[in-house]
Coordinates of C-alpha atoms and ligand atoms in Angstrom, one line a residue:
X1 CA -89.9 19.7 51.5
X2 CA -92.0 20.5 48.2
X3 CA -92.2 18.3 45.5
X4 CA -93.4 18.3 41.9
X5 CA -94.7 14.5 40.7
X6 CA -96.2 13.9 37.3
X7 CA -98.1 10.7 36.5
X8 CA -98.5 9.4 33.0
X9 CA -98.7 5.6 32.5
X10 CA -101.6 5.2 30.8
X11 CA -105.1 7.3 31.0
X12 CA -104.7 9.7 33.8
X13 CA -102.1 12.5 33.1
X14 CA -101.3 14.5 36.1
X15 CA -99.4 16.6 37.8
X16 CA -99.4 17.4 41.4
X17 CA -97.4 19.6 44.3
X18 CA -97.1 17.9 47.4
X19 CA -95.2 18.9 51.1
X20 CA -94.5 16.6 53.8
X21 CA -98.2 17.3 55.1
X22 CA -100.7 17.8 52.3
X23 CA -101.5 17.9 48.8
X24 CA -100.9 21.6 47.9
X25 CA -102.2 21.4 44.2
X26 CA -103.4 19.1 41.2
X27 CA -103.7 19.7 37.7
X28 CA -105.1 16.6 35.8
X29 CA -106.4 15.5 32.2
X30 CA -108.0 12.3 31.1
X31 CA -107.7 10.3 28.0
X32 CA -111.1 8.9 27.3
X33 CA -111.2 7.0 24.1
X34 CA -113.4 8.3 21.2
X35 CA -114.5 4.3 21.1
X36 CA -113.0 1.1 22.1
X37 CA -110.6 0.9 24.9
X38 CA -106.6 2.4 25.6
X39 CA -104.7 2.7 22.5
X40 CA -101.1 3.5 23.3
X41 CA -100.8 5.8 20.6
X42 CA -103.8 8.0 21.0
X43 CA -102.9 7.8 25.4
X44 CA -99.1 9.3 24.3
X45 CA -100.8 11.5 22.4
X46 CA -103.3 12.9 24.7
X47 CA -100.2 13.2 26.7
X48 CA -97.8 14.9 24.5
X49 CA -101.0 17.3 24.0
X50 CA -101.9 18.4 27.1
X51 CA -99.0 18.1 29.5
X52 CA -97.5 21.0 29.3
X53 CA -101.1 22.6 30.5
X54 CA -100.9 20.2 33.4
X55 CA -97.8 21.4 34.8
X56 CA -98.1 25.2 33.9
X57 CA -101.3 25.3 36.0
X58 CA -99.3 23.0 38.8
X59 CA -96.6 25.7 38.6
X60 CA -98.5 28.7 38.8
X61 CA -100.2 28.0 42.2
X62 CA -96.5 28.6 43.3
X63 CA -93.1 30.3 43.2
X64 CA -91.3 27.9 41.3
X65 CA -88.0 28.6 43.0
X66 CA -89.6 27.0 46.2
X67 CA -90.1 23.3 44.5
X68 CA -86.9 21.2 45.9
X69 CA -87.1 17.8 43.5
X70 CA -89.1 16.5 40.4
X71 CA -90.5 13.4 40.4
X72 CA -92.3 11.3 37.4
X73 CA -93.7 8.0 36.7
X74 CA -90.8 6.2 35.2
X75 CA -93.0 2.5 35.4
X76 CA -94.8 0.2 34.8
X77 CA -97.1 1.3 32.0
X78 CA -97.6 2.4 28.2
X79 CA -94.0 3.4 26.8
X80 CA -95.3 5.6 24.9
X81 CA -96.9 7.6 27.3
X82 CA -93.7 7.5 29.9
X83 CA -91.3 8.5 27.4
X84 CA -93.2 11.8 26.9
X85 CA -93.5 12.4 30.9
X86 CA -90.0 11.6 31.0
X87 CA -88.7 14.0 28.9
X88 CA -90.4 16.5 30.3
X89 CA -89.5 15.8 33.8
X90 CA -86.1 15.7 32.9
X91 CA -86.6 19.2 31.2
X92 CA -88.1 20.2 34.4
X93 CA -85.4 19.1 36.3
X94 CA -82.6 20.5 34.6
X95 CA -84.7 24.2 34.2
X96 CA -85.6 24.3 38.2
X97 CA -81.7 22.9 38.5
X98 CA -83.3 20.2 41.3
X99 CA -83.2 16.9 41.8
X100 CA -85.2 13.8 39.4
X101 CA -86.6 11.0 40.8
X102 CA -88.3 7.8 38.7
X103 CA -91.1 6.8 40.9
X104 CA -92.4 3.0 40.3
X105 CA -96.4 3.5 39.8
X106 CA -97.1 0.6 41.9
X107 CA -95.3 2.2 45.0
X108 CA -96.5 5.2 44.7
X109 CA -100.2 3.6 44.7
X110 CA -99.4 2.0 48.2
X111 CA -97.2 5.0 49.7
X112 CA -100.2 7.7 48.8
X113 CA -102.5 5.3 50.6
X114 CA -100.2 4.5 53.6
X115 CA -100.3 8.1 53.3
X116 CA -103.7 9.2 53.7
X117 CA -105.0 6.7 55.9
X118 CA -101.8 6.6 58.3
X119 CA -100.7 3.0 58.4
X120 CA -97.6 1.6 58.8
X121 CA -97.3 -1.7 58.1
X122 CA -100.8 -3.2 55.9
X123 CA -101.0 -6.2 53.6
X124 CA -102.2 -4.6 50.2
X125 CA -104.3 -5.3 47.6
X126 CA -103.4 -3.4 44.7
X127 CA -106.2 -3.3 41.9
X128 CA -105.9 -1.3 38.9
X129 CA -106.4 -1.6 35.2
X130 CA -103.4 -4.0 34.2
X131 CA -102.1 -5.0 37.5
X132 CA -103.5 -6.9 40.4
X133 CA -101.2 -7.8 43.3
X134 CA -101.0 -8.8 46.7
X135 CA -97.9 -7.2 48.3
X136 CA -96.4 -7.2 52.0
X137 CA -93.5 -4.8 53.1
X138 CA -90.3 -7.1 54.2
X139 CA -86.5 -5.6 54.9
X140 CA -86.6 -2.6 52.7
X141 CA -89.0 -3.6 49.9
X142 CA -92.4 -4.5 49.1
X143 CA -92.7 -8.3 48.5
X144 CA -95.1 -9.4 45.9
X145 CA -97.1 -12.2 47.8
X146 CA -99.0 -13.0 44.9
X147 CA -100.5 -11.9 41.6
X148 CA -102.5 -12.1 38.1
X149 CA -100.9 -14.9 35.9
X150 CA -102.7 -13.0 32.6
X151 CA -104.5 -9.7 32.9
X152 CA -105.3 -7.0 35.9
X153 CA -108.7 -7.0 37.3
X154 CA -109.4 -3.4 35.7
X155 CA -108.7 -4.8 32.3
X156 CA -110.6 -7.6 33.0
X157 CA -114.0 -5.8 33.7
X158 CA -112.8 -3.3 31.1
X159 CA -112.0 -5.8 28.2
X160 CA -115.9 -7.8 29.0
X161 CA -117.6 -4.6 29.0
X162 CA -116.5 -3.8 25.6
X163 CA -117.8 -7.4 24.2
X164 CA -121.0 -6.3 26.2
X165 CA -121.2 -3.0 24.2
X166 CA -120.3 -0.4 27.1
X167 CA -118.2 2.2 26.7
X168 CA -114.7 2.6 28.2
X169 CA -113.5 2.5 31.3
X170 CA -116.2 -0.7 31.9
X171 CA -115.6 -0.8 35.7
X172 CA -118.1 1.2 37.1
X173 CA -120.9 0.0 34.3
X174 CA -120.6 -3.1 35.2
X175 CA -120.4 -2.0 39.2
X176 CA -123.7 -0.8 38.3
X177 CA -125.7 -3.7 36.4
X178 CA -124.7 -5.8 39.2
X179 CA -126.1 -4.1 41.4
X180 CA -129.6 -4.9 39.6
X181 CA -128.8 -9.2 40.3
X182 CA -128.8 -11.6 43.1
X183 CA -129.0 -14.6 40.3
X184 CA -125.1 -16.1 40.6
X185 CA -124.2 -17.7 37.6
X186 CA -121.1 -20.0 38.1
X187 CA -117.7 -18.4 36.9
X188 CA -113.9 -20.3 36.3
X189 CA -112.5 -19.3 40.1
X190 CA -108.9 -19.9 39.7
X191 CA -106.3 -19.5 42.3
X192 CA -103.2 -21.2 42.8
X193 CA -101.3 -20.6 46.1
X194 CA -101.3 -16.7 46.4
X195 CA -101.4 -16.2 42.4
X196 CA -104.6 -16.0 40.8
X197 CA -105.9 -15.8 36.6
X198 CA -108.7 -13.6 35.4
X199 CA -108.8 -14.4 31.9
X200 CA -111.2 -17.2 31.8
X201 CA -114.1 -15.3 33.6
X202 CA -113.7 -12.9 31.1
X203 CA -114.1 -15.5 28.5
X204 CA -117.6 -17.2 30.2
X205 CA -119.4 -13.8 30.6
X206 CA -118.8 -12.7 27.4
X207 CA -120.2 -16.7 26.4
X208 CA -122.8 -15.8 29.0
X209 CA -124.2 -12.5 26.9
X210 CA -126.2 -15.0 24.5
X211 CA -127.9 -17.0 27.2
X212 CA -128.1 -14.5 30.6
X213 CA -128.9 -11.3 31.1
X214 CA -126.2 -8.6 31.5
X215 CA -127.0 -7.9 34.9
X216 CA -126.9 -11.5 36.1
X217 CA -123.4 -11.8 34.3
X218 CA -122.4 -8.5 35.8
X219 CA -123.0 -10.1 39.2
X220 CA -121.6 -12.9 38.6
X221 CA -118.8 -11.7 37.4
X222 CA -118.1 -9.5 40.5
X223 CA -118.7 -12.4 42.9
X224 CA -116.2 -14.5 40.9
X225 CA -113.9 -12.5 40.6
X226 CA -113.7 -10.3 44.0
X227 CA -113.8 -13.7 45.9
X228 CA -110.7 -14.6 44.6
X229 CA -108.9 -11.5 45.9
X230 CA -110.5 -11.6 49.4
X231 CA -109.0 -15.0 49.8
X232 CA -105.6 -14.3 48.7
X233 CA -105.8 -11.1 50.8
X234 CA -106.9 -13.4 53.5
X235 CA -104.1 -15.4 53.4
X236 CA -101.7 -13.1 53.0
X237 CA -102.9 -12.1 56.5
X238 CA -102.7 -15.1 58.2
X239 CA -99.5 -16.1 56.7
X240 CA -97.5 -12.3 57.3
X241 CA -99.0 -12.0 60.5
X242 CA -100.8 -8.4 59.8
X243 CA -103.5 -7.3 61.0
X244 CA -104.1 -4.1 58.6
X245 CA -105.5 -4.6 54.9
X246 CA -105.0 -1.4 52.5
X247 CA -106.7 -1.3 49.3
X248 CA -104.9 0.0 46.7
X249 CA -105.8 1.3 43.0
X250 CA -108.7 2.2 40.6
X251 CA -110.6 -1.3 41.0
X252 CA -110.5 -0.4 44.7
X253 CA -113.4 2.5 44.1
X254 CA -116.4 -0.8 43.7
X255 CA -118.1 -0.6 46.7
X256 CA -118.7 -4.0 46.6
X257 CA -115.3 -4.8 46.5
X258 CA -115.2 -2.8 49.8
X259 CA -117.7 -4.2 51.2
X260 CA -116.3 -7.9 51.1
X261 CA -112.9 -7.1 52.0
X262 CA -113.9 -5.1 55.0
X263 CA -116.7 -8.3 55.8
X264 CA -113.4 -11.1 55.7
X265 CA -111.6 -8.2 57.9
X266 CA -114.1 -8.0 60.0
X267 CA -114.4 -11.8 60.9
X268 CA -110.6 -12.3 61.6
X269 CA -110.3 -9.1 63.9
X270 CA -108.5 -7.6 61.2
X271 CA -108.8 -3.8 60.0
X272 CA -109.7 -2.8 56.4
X273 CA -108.8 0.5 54.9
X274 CA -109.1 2.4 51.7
X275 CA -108.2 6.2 50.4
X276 CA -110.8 8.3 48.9
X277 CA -111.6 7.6 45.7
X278 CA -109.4 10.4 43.9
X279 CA -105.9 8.9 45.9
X280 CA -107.1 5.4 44.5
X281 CA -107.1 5.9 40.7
X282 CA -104.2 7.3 39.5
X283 CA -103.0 10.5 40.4
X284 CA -100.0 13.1 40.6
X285 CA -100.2 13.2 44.1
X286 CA -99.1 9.6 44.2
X287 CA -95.8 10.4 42.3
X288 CA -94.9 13.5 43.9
X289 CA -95.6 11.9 47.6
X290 CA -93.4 8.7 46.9
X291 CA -90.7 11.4 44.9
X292 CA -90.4 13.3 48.1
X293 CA -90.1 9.9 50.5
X294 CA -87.3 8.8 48.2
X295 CA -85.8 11.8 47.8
X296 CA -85.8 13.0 52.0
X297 CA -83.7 9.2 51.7
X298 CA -81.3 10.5 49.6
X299 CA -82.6 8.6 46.5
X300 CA -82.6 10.5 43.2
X301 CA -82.3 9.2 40.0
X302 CA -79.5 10.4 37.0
X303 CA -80.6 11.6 33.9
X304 CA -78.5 8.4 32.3
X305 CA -81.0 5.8 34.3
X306 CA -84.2 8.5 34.0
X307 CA -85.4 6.1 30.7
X308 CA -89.1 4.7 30.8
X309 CA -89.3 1.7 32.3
X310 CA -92.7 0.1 30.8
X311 CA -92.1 -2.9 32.7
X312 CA -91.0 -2.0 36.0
X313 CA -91.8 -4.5 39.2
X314 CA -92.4 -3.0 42.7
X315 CA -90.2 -5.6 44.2
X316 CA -86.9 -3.7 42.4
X317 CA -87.3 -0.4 44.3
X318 CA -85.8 -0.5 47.6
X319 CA -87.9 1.2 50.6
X320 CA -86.1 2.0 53.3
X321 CA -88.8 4.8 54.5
X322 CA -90.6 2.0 56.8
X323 CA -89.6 1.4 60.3
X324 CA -91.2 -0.9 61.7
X325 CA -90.6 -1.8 65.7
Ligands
AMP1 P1 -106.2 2.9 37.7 O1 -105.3 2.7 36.5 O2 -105.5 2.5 39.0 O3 -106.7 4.3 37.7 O4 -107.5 2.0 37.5 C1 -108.2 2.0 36.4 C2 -109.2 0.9 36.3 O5 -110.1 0.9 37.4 C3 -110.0 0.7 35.1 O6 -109.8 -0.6 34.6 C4 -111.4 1.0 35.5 O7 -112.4 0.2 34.8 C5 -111.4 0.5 37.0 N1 -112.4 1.1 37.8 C6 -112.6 2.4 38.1 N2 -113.7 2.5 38.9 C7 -114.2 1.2 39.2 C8 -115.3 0.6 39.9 N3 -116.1 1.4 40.6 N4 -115.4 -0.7 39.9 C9 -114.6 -1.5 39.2 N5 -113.6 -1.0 38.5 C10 -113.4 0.3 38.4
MG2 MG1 -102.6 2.9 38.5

């Protein structure tokens, strides 16, 4: 089967052909903000802009008449931005006369990295800019374990950046400065039972800027932070029984990160895994690989229920791809 998917929830728009076996082509664009950090308005624009680019280069690496189904990022994310990739997946649909399919962004993170590291069955820790959760696949859907009770992690790192003067996305800056520290400077930890809050660390480093030095905070800051998910990841474990730990989602990229999620594997006798960097931030791929699951499954989606769904929870789309023993 060959499958068209177009992501667009927020600053990656892109569209991708996928067949049961590989990714056969990607066409992406980026919205990077002129200054500041994601404003809808200017991310639906840069999307309005440029995706019909996107999907005339997808669509030219093939004979059209060959895709079977069309799927598109229907949530959660920017409305503004998945109105625009609705419409023209919908367009798309109706002009190739095949089927739609509204892929939820979070699945699609975990099913592209199920994908390319072959697991069946993993507790996952889904990192990206505005969501952070810890989810476990349980009779047809993925369970949400436990999650942020404000912000993601992403917008977290993002959102103290900016106070610190760094330009958009903050990640990978402040990935960097801490990698110049070994001086820990004591952060709120908060986690209660599997959930977990990010918005007071975010507060204290950016108190932190007028004492310490950015470096220190940025190390800080990561330690804080990262510890927190390792232990709800750890639990989650323990408590499902797993012994596989997938890491899902832009956030996923920090090496350190990585590195203490694969230590805390390590010591339980657990296994740690995570996609390349390019299947962890978004991607088309993601949304044409979860379109064709759903759609070999018989799912497709009508034009009447194809409307942007900015709010959309993992836990409502049922998955009945997984067999497990
Ligand atoms: P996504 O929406 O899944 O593509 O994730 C985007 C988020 O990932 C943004 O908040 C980025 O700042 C963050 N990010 C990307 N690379 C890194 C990194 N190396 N370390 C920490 N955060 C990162
Ligand atoms: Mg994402």
């Amino acid at each position: 089967m060959t499958v068209l998917g177009i992501e667009g929830t927020a600053w990656n728009l892109s569209a991708s052909l996928v067949d049961d076996d590989e990714v056969l082509c990607e066409a992406s664009s980026a919205y990077i903000p002129a200054s500041g950090g994601i404003h809808p308005r200017e991310a639906a624009q840069h999307v309005a802009n440029n995706i019909a680019g996107v999907i005339r280069q997808v669509l030219s690496s093939t004979d059209p008449r060959l895709i079977e189904g069309v799927a598109f990022s229907q949530g959660p994310g920017l409305g503004p931005c998945l109105r625009i990739v609705g419409t023209a997946a919908r367009a798309l649909s109706l002009r190739l006369g095949v089927p739609l399919v509204g892929v939820n962004h979070c699945v699609a993170h975990i099913e592209v990295g199920r994908w390319k590291t072959d697991l069946v069955d993993p507790i996952v820790l889904y990192v990206s800019g505005a969501n952070s959760q810890v989810l476990s696949y349980r009779q047809q859907r993925y369970r949400i374990l436990g999650e942020t009770l404000d912000i993601g992690i992403g917008n977290c790192l993002d959102k103290f950046a900016r106070s610190a003067g760094l330009p958009h996305p903050g990640g990978p800056k402040v990935e960097r400065l801490a990698q110049e520290s070994r001086n820990y400077l004591p952060m709120p930890y908060v986690v209660k039972g599997m959930d977990f809050s990010f918005s007071g660390i975010v507060t204290a480093a950016t108190e932190a800027l007028k004492s310490a030095s950015l470096e220190e905070i940025c190390y800080s800051f990561q330690e804080t932070a990262f510890s927190m998910l390792v232990e709800v990841s750890e639990r989650a474990l323990s408590q499902m029984d797993k012994s596989d730990l997938l890491l899902a989602g832009g956030v996923g990229a920090n090496a350190r990160l990585q590195e203490m999620l694969s230590v805390m594997c390590a010591q339980r006798g657990a296994r740690f895994y995570a996609p390349k960097s390019e299947y962890l931030q978004d991607n088309g791929a993601m949304i044409a690989h979860t379109g064709l699951l759903m759609l070999r499954h018989g799912i497709q989606t009508a034009i009447a229920c194809s409307g942007a769904n900015p709010s959309f929870r993992p836990d409502e789309v049922e998955v009945p791809w997984i067999e497990t023993h």
